[in-house]
Coordinates of C-alpha atoms and ligand atoms in Angstrom, one line a residue:
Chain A
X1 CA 13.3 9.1 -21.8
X2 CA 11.6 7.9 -18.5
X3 CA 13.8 8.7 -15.7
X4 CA 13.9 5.8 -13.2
X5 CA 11.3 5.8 -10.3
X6 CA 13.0 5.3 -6.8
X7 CA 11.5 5.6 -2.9
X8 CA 13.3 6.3 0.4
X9 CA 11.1 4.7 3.3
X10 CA 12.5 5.3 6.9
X11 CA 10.8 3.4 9.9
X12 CA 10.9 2.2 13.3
X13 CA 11.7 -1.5 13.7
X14 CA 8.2 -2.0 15.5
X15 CA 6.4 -5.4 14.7
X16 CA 3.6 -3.3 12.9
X17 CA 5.5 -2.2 10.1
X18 CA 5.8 -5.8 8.9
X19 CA 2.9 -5.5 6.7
X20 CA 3.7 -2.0 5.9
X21 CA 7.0 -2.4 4.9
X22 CA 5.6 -5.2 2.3
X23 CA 2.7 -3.5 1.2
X24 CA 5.0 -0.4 0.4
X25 CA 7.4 -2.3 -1.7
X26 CA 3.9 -4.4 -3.4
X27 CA 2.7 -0.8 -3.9
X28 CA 6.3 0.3 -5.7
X29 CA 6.4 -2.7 -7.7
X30 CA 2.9 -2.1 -9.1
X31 CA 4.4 0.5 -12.0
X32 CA 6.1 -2.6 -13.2
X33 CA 2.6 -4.4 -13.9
X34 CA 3.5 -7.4 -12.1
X35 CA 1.8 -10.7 -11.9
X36 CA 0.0 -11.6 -8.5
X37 CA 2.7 -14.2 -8.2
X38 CA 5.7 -11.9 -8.9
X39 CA 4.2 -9.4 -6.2
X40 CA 3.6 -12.4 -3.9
X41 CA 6.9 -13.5 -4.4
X42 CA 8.4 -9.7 -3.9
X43 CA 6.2 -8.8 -0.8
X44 CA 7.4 -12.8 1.2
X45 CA 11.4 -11.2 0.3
X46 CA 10.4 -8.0 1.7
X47 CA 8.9 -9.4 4.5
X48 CA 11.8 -11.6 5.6
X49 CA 14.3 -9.0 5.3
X50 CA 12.5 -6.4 7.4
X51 CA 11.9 -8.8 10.0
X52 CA 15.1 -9.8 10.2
X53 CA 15.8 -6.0 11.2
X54 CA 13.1 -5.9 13.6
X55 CA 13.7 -9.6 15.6
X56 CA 18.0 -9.9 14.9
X57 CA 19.4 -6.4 14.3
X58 CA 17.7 -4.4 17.3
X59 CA 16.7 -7.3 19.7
X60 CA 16.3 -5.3 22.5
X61 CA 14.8 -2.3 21.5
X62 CA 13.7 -0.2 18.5
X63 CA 16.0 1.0 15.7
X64 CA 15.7 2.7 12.4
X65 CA 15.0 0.5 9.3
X66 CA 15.5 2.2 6.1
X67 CA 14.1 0.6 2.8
X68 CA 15.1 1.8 -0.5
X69 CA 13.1 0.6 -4.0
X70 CA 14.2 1.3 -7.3
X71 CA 13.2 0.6 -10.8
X72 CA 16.6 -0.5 -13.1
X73 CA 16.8 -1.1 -16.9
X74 CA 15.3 -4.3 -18.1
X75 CA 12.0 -3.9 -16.0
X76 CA 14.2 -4.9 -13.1
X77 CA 13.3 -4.3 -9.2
X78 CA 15.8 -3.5 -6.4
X79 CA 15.0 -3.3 -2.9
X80 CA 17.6 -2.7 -0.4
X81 CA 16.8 -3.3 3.4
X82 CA 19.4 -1.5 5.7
X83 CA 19.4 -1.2 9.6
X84 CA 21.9 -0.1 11.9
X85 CA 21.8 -3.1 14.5
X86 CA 24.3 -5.7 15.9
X87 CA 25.3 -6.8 12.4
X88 CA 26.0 -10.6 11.3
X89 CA 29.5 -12.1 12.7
X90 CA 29.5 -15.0 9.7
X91 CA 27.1 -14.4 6.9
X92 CA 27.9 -17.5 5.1
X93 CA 26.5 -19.4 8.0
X94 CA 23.5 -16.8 8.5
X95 CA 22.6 -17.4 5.1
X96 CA 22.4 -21.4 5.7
X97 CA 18.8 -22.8 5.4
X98 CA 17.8 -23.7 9.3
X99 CA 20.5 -21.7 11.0
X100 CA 19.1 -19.1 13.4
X101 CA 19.8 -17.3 16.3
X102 CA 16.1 -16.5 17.2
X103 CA 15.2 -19.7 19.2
X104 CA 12.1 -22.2 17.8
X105 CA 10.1 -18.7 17.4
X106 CA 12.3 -18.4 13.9
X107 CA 12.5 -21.2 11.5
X108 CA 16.2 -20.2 9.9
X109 CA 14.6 -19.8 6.5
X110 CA 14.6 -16.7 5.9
X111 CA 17.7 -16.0 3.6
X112 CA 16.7 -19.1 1.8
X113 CA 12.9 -17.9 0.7
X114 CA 14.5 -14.0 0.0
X115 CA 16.9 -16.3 -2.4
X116 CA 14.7 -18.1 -4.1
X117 CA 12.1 -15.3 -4.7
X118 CA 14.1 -12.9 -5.6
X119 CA 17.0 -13.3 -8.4
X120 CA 20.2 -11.6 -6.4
X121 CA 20.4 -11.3 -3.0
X122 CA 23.4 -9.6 -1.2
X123 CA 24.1 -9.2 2.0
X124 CA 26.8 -7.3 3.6
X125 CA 27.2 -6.6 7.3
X126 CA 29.2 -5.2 9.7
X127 CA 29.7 -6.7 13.4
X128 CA 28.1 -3.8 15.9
X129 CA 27.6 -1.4 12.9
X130 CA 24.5 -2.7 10.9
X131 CA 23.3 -4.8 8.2
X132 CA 22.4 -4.1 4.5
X133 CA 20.4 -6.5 2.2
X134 CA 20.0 -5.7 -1.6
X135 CA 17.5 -7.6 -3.8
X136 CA 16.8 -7.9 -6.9
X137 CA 14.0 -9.2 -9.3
X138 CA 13.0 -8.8 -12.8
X139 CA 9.8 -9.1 -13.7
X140 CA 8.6 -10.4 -16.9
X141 CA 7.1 -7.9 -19.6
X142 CA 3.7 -9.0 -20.5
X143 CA 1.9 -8.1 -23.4
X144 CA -0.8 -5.1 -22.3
X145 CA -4.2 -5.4 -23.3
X146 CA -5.7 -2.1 -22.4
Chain B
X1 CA -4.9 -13.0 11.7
X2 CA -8.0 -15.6 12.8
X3 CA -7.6 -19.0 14.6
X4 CA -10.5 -21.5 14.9
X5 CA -10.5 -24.7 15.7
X6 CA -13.0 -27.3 14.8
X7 CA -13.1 -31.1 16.9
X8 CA -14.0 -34.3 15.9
X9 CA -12.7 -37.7 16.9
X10 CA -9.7 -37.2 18.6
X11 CA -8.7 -35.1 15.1
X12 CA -8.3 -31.2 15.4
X13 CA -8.2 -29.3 12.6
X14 CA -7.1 -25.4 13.1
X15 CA -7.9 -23.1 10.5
X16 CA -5.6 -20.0 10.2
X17 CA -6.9 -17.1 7.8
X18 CA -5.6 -13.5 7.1
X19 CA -1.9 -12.7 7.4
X20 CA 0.9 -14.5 9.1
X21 CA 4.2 -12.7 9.9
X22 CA 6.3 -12.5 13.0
X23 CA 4.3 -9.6 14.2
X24 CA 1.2 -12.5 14.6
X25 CA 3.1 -15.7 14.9
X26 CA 3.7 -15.5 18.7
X27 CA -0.2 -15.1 19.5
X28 CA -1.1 -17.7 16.8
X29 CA 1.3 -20.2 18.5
X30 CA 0.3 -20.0 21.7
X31 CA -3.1 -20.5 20.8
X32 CA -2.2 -23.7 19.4
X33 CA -0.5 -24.7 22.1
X34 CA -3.2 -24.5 24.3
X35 CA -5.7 -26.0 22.2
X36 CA -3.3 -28.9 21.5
X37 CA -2.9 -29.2 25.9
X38 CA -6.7 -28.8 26.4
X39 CA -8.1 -31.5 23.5
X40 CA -4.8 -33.2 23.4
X41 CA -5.7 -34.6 19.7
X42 CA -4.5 -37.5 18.1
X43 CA -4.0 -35.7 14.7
X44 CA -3.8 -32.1 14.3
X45 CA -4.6 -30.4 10.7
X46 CA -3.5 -27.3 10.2
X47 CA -5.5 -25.8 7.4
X48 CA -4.1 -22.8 5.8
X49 CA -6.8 -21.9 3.0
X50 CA -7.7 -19.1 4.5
X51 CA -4.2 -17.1 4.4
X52 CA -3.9 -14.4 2.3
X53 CA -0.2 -14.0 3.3
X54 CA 2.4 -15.9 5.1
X55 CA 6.1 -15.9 5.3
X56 CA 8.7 -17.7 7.2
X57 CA 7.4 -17.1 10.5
X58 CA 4.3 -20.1 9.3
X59 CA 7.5 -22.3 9.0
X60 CA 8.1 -21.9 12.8
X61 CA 4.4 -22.3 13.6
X62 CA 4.0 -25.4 11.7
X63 CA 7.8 -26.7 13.2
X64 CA 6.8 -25.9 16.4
X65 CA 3.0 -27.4 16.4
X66 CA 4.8 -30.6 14.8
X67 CA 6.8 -30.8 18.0
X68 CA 4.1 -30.4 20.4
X69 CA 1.9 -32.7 18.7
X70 CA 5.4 -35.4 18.5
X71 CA 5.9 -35.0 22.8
X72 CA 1.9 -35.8 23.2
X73 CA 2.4 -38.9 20.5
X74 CA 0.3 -37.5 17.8
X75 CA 0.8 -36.4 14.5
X76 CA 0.2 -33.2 12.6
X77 CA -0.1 -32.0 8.7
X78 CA -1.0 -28.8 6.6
X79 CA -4.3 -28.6 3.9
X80 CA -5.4 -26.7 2.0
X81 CA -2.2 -24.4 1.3
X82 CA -2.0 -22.9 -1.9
X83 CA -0.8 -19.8 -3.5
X84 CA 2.1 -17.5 -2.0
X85 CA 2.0 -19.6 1.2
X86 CA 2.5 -22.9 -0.6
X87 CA 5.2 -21.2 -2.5
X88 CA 6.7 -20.4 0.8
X89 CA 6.4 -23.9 2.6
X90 CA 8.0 -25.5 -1.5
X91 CA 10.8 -23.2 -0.8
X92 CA 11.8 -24.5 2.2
X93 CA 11.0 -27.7 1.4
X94 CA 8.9 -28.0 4.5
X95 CA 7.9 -31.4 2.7
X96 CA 10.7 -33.7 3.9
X97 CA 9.4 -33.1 7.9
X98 CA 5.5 -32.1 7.3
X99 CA 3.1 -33.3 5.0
X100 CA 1.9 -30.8 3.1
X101 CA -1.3 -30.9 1.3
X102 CA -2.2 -28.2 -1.2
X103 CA -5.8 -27.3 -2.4
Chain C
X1 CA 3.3 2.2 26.7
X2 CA 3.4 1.7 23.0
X3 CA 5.7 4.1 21.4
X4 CA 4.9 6.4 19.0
X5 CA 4.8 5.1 15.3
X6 CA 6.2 7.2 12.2
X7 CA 7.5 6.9 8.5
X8 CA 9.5 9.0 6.6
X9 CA 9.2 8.8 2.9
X10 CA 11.0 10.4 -0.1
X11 CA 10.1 10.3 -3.8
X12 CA 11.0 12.0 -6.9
X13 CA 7.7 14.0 -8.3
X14 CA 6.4 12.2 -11.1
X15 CA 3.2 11.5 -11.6
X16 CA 2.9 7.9 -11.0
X17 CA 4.0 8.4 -7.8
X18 CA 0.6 10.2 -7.0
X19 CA -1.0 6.7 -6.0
X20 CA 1.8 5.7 -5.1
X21 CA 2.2 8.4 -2.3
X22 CA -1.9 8.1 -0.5
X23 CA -1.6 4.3 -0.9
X24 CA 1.0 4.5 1.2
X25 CA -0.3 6.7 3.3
X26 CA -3.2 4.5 3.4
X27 CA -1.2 1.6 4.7
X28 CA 0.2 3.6 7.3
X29 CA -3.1 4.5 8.7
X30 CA -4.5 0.9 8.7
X31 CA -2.8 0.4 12.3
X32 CA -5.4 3.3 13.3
X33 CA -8.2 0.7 12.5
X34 CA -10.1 3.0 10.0
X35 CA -13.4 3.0 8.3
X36 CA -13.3 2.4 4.4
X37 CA -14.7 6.3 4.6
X38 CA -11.9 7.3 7.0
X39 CA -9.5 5.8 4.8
X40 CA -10.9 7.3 1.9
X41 CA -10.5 11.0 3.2
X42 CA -6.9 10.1 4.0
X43 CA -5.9 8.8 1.0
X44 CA -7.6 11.9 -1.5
X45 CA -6.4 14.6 1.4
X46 CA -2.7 13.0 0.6
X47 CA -3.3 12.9 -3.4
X48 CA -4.1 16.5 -3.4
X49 CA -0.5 17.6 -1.5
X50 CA 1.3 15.7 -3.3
X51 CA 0.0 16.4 -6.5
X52 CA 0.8 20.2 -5.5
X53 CA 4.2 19.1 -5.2
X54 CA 4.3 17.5 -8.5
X55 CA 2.5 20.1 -10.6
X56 CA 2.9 23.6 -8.9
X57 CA 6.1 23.3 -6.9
X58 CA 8.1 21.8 -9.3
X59 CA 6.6 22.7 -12.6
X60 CA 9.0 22.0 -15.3
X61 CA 11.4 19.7 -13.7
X62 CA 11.7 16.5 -11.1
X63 CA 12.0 17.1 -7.8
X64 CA 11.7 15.5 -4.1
X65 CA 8.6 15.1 -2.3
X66 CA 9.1 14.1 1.4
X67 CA 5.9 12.9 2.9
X68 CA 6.2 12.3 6.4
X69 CA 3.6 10.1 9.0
X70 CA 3.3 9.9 12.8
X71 CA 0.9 8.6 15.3
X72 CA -0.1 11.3 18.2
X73 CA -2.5 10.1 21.3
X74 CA -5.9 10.2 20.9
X75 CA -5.8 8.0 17.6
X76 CA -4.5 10.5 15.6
X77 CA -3.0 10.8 12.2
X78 CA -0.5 13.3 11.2
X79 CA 0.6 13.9 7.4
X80 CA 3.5 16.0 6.2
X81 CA 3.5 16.7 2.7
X82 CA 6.9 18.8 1.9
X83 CA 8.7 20.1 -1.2
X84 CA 11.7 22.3 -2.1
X85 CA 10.0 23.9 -5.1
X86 CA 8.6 27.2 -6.2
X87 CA 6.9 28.0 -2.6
X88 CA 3.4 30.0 -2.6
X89 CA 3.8 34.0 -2.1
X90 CA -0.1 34.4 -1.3
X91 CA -0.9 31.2 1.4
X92 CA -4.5 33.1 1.8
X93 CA -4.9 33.6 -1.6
X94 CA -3.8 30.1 -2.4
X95 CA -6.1 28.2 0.3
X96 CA -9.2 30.2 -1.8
X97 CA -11.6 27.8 -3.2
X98 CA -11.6 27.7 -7.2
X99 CA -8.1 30.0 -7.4
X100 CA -5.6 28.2 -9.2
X101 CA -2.7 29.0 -11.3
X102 CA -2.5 25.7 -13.2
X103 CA -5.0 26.8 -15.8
X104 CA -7.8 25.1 -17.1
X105 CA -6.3 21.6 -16.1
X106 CA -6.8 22.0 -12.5
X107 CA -9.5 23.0 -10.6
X108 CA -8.6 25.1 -7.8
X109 CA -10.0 22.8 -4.8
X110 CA -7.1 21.4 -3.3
X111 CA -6.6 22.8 -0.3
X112 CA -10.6 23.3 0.2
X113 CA -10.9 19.4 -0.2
X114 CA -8.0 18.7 2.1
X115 CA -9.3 21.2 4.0
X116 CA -13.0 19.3 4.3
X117 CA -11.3 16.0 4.3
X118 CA -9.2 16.8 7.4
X119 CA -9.3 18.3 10.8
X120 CA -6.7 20.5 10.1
X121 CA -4.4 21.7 7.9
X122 CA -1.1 23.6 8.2
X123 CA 0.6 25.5 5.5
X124 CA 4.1 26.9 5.3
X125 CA 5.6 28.3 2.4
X126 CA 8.8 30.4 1.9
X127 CA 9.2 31.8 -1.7
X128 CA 11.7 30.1 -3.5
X129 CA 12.4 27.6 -1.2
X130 CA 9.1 25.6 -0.9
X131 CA 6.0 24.3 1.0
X132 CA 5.3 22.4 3.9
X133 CA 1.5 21.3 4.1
X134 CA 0.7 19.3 7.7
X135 CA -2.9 17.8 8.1
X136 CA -4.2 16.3 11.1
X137 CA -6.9 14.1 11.4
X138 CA -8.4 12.0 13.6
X139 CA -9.9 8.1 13.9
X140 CA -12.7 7.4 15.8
X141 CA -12.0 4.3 18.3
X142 CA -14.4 1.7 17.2
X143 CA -15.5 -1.6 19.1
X144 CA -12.6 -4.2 17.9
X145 CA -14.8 -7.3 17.1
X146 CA -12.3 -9.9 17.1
Chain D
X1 CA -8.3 4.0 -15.5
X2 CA -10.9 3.4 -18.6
X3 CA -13.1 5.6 -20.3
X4 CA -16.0 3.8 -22.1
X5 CA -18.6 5.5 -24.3
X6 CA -22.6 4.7 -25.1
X7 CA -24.2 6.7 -27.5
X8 CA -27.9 6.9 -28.4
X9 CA -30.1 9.8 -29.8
X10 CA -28.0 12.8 -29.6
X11 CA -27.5 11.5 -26.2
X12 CA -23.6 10.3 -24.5
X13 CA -22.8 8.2 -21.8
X14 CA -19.1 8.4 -20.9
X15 CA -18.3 5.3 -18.4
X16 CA -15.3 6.3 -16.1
X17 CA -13.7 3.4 -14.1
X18 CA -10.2 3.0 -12.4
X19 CA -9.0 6.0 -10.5
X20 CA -9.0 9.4 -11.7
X21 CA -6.2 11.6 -10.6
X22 CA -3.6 13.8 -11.9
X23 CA -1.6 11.2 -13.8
X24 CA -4.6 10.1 -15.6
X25 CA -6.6 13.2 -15.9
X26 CA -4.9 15.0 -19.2
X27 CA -5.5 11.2 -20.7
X28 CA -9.1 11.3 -20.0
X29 CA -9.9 14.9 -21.2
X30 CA -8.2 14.4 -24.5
X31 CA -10.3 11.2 -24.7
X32 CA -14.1 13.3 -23.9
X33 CA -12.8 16.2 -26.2
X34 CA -12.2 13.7 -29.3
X35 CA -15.4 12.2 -28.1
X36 CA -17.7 15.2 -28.2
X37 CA -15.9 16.8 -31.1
X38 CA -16.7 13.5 -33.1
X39 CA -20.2 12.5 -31.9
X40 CA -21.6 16.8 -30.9
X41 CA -24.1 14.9 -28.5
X42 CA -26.7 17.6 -27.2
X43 CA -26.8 15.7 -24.0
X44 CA -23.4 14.3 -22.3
X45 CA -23.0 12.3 -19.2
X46 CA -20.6 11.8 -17.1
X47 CA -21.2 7.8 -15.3
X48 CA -19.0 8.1 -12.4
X49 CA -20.4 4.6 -11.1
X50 CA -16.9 2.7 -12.0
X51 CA -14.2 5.3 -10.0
X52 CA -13.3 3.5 -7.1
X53 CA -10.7 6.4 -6.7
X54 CA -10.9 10.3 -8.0
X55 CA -9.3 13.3 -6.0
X56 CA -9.9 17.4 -7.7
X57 CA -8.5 16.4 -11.3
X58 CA -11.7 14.8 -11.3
X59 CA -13.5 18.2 -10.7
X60 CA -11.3 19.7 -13.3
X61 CA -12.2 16.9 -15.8
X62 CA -15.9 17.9 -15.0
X63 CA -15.6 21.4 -15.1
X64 CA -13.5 21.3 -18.8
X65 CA -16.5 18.7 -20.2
X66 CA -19.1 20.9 -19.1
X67 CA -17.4 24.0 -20.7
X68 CA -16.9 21.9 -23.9
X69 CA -20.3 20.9 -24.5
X70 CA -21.5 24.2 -23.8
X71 CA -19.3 25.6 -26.4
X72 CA -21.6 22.8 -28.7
X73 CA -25.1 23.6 -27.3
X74 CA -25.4 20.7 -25.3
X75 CA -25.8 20.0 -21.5
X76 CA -23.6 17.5 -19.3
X77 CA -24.2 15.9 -15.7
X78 CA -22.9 13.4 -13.5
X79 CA -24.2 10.2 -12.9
X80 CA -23.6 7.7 -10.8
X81 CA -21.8 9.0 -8.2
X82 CA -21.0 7.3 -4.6
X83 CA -18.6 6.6 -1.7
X84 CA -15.3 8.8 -1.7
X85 CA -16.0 10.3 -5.1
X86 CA -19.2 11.5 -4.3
X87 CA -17.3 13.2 -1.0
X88 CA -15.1 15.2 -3.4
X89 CA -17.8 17.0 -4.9
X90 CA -19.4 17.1 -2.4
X91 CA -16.7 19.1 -0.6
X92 CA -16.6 21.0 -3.6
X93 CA -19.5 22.6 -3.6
X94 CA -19.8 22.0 -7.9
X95 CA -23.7 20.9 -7.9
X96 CA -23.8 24.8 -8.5
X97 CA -22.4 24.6 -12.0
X98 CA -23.2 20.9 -13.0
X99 CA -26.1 18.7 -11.6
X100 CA -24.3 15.5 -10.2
X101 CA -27.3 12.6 -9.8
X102 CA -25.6 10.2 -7.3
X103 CA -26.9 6.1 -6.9
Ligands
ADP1 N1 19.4 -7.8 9.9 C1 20.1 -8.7 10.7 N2 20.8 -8.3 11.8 C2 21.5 -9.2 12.5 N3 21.4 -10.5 12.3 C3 20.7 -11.0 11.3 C4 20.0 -10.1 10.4 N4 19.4 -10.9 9.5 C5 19.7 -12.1 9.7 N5 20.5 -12.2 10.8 C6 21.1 -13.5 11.4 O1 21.0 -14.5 10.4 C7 20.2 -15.6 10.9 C8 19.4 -16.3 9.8 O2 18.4 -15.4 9.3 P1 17.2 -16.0 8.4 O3 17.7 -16.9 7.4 O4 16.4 -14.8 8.0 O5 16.3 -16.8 9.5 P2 15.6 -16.4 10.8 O6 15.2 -15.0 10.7 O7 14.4 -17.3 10.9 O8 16.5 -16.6 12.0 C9 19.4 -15.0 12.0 O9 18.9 -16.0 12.9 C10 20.3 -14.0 12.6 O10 21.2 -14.6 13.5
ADP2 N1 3.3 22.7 -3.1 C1 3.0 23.9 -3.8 N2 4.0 24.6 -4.4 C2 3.8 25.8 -5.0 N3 2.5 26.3 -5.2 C3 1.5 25.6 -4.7 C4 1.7 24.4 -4.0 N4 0.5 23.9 -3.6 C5 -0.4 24.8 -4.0 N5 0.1 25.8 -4.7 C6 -0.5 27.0 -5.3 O1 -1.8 27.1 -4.7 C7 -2.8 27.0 -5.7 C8 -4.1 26.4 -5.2 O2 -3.8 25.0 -4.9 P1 -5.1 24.0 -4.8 O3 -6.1 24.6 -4.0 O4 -4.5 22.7 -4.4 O5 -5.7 23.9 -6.3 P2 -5.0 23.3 -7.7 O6 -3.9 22.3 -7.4 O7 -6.1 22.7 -8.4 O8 -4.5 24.5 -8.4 C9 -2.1 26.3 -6.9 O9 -2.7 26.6 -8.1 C10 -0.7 26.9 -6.8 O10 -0.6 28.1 -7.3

């Protein structure tokens, strides 16, 4: 039996890592032979959620963002994006499409486009102690033609 | 992350190409906003066919250039969006405030 | 002053995680502003450590490969490549060109093409405890046209 | 990673494209030993023209062909050969045990 893949990524919540955080988890995702949509779609989730560390959970400085991959049965993908910031007071409301905190630089849709690319999305947060969003997707098993 | 900008008959069309993420956005929108104060257009295109990535960060760009182009009483619209980025603008249903024209 | 940019990355050593491991270097070293060649040497200097790790210091089981990456001034790439495997009781011997104890499936030039491919290259190895490999190289500054 | 074969008059062309490391290189040398075992070309080449990736398994890969086909009484090369792949063996020094003809 294949044991299941994982990665650990630990960086600094600079503006740069953007792109490298996404083209990490694209680069991850590849061993599940995705379309270019499904990696599209994976990459945008990533994206928001590791910007969401960088602009919301360290405003003021930089903090540590950890990302964690892993491949689950069923050809499934989790990501987990963790930082140790100001956390989110009401989540509920966080989660709303439009509501943000980060002026008219931020459109508020975050949470919304990680939901609708991604099939799970969880988010649990602590006031002053850090946030931690898990996502998953499954992506479809295509016929191989190799 | 490129921004050019092409003029014609009080119509301004801006033509984004590469990536656009937070890390960009703030440079990308200032350069709109000062091409939208210098040529002060009636109608101002924002064509994204040239993006090979974008995320929510484009939704505050476009939101933002709609406002500007609203307080100089002109109007403004996306072309040429397709892909991941149009996936991105159908998800948050960007529609009901910006037309949005795919390729 | 810009601060310093790093990652810290952890993996299990399976094979697939081979391109896995210098794309992601790779990404990393895009903020550098690299040639295609530049690139090129980074990414095969990384697939040769981490291959170590998953053939030599690990040999018959799976086991964790940190790789670790930091800007220094002057533009310069550093790559840590670390494993808690077998370790090597003859660095000298090792770092020879052709000598290898992975029989006729390996080639022996590692280390001489990491060696060739960067500017330098660190080894540390404790017996039974693992190997640290630390390469160095440098970009050259080109003219940003933009 | 692909391997693709040509054969015409005792002569082999193995086509290599993908990237060759050590995850694929055990695949590709059981596919050039079945190859030479069926065909016993006196002449085998190696095309290197489609790597767009290939770190020292590649070297090994060369090495064990070159070994094989002596074993047959032929002769094998490398053809093909450019950007970062032609850097490896280059850096490896192994135009002293097989001729490697780049673009
Ligand atoms: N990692 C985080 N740490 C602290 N607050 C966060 C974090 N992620 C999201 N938030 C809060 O949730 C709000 C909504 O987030 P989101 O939907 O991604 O939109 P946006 O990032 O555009 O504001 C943010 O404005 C912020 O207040
Ligand atoms: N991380 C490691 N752990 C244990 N042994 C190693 C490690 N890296 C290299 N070695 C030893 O050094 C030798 C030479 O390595 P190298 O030059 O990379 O060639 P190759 O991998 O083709 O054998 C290996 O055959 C192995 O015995």
């Amino acid at each position: 039996m294949k044991s299941m893949n994982y990665i650990k990524v630990e960086f600094p919540s600079s503006s740069v890592n953007e792109s490298f955080a996404r083209n990490v988890a694209g680069c991850f995702a590849a061993q599940l032979d995705p379309t270019l949509e499904e990696l599209g779609d994976i990459k945008t989730a990533v994206s928001e959620a590791v910007t969401n560390c960088i602009v919301h959970a360290y405003p003021d400085k930089l903090g540590v963002v950890l990302m964690k991959a892993r491949i689950l049965p069923e050809n499934t993908l989790e990501i987990v994006v963790k930082d140790k910031g100001v956390g989110i007071a009401d989540i509920n409301k966080a989660r709303e499409p439009m509501f943000t905190t980060g002026g008219d630089e931020r459109s508020g849709m975050g949470f919304t486009i990680m939901e609708s690319f991604m099939d799970k999305v969880k988010v649990r947060s602590t006031a002053g102690k850090g946030t931690t969003v898990t996502m998953r997707r499954r992506i479809i098993c295509r016929k191989q033609v190799k | 992350m490129k921004v050019f900008c092409e003029k014609k008959n009080g119509r301004m069309r801006i033509l984004l190409s590469g990536e656009l993420d937070h890390n960009v956005a703030r440079g990308v929108m200032s350069s709109i906003d000062a091409l939208i104060d210098e040529n002060l257009p009636r109608e101002c295109i924002l064509d994204m066919g040239g993006l090979s990535f974008m995320d929510s960060s484009g939704i505050a760009v476009i939101l933002r250039t709609n406002k500007h182009m609203t307080d100089v009483g002109g109007r403004t619209w996306v072309e040429n969006c397709e892909g991941q980025a149009l996936r991105v603008l159908d998800a948050a249903g960007i529609d009901r405030v910006v037309k949005v024209y795919s390729k």
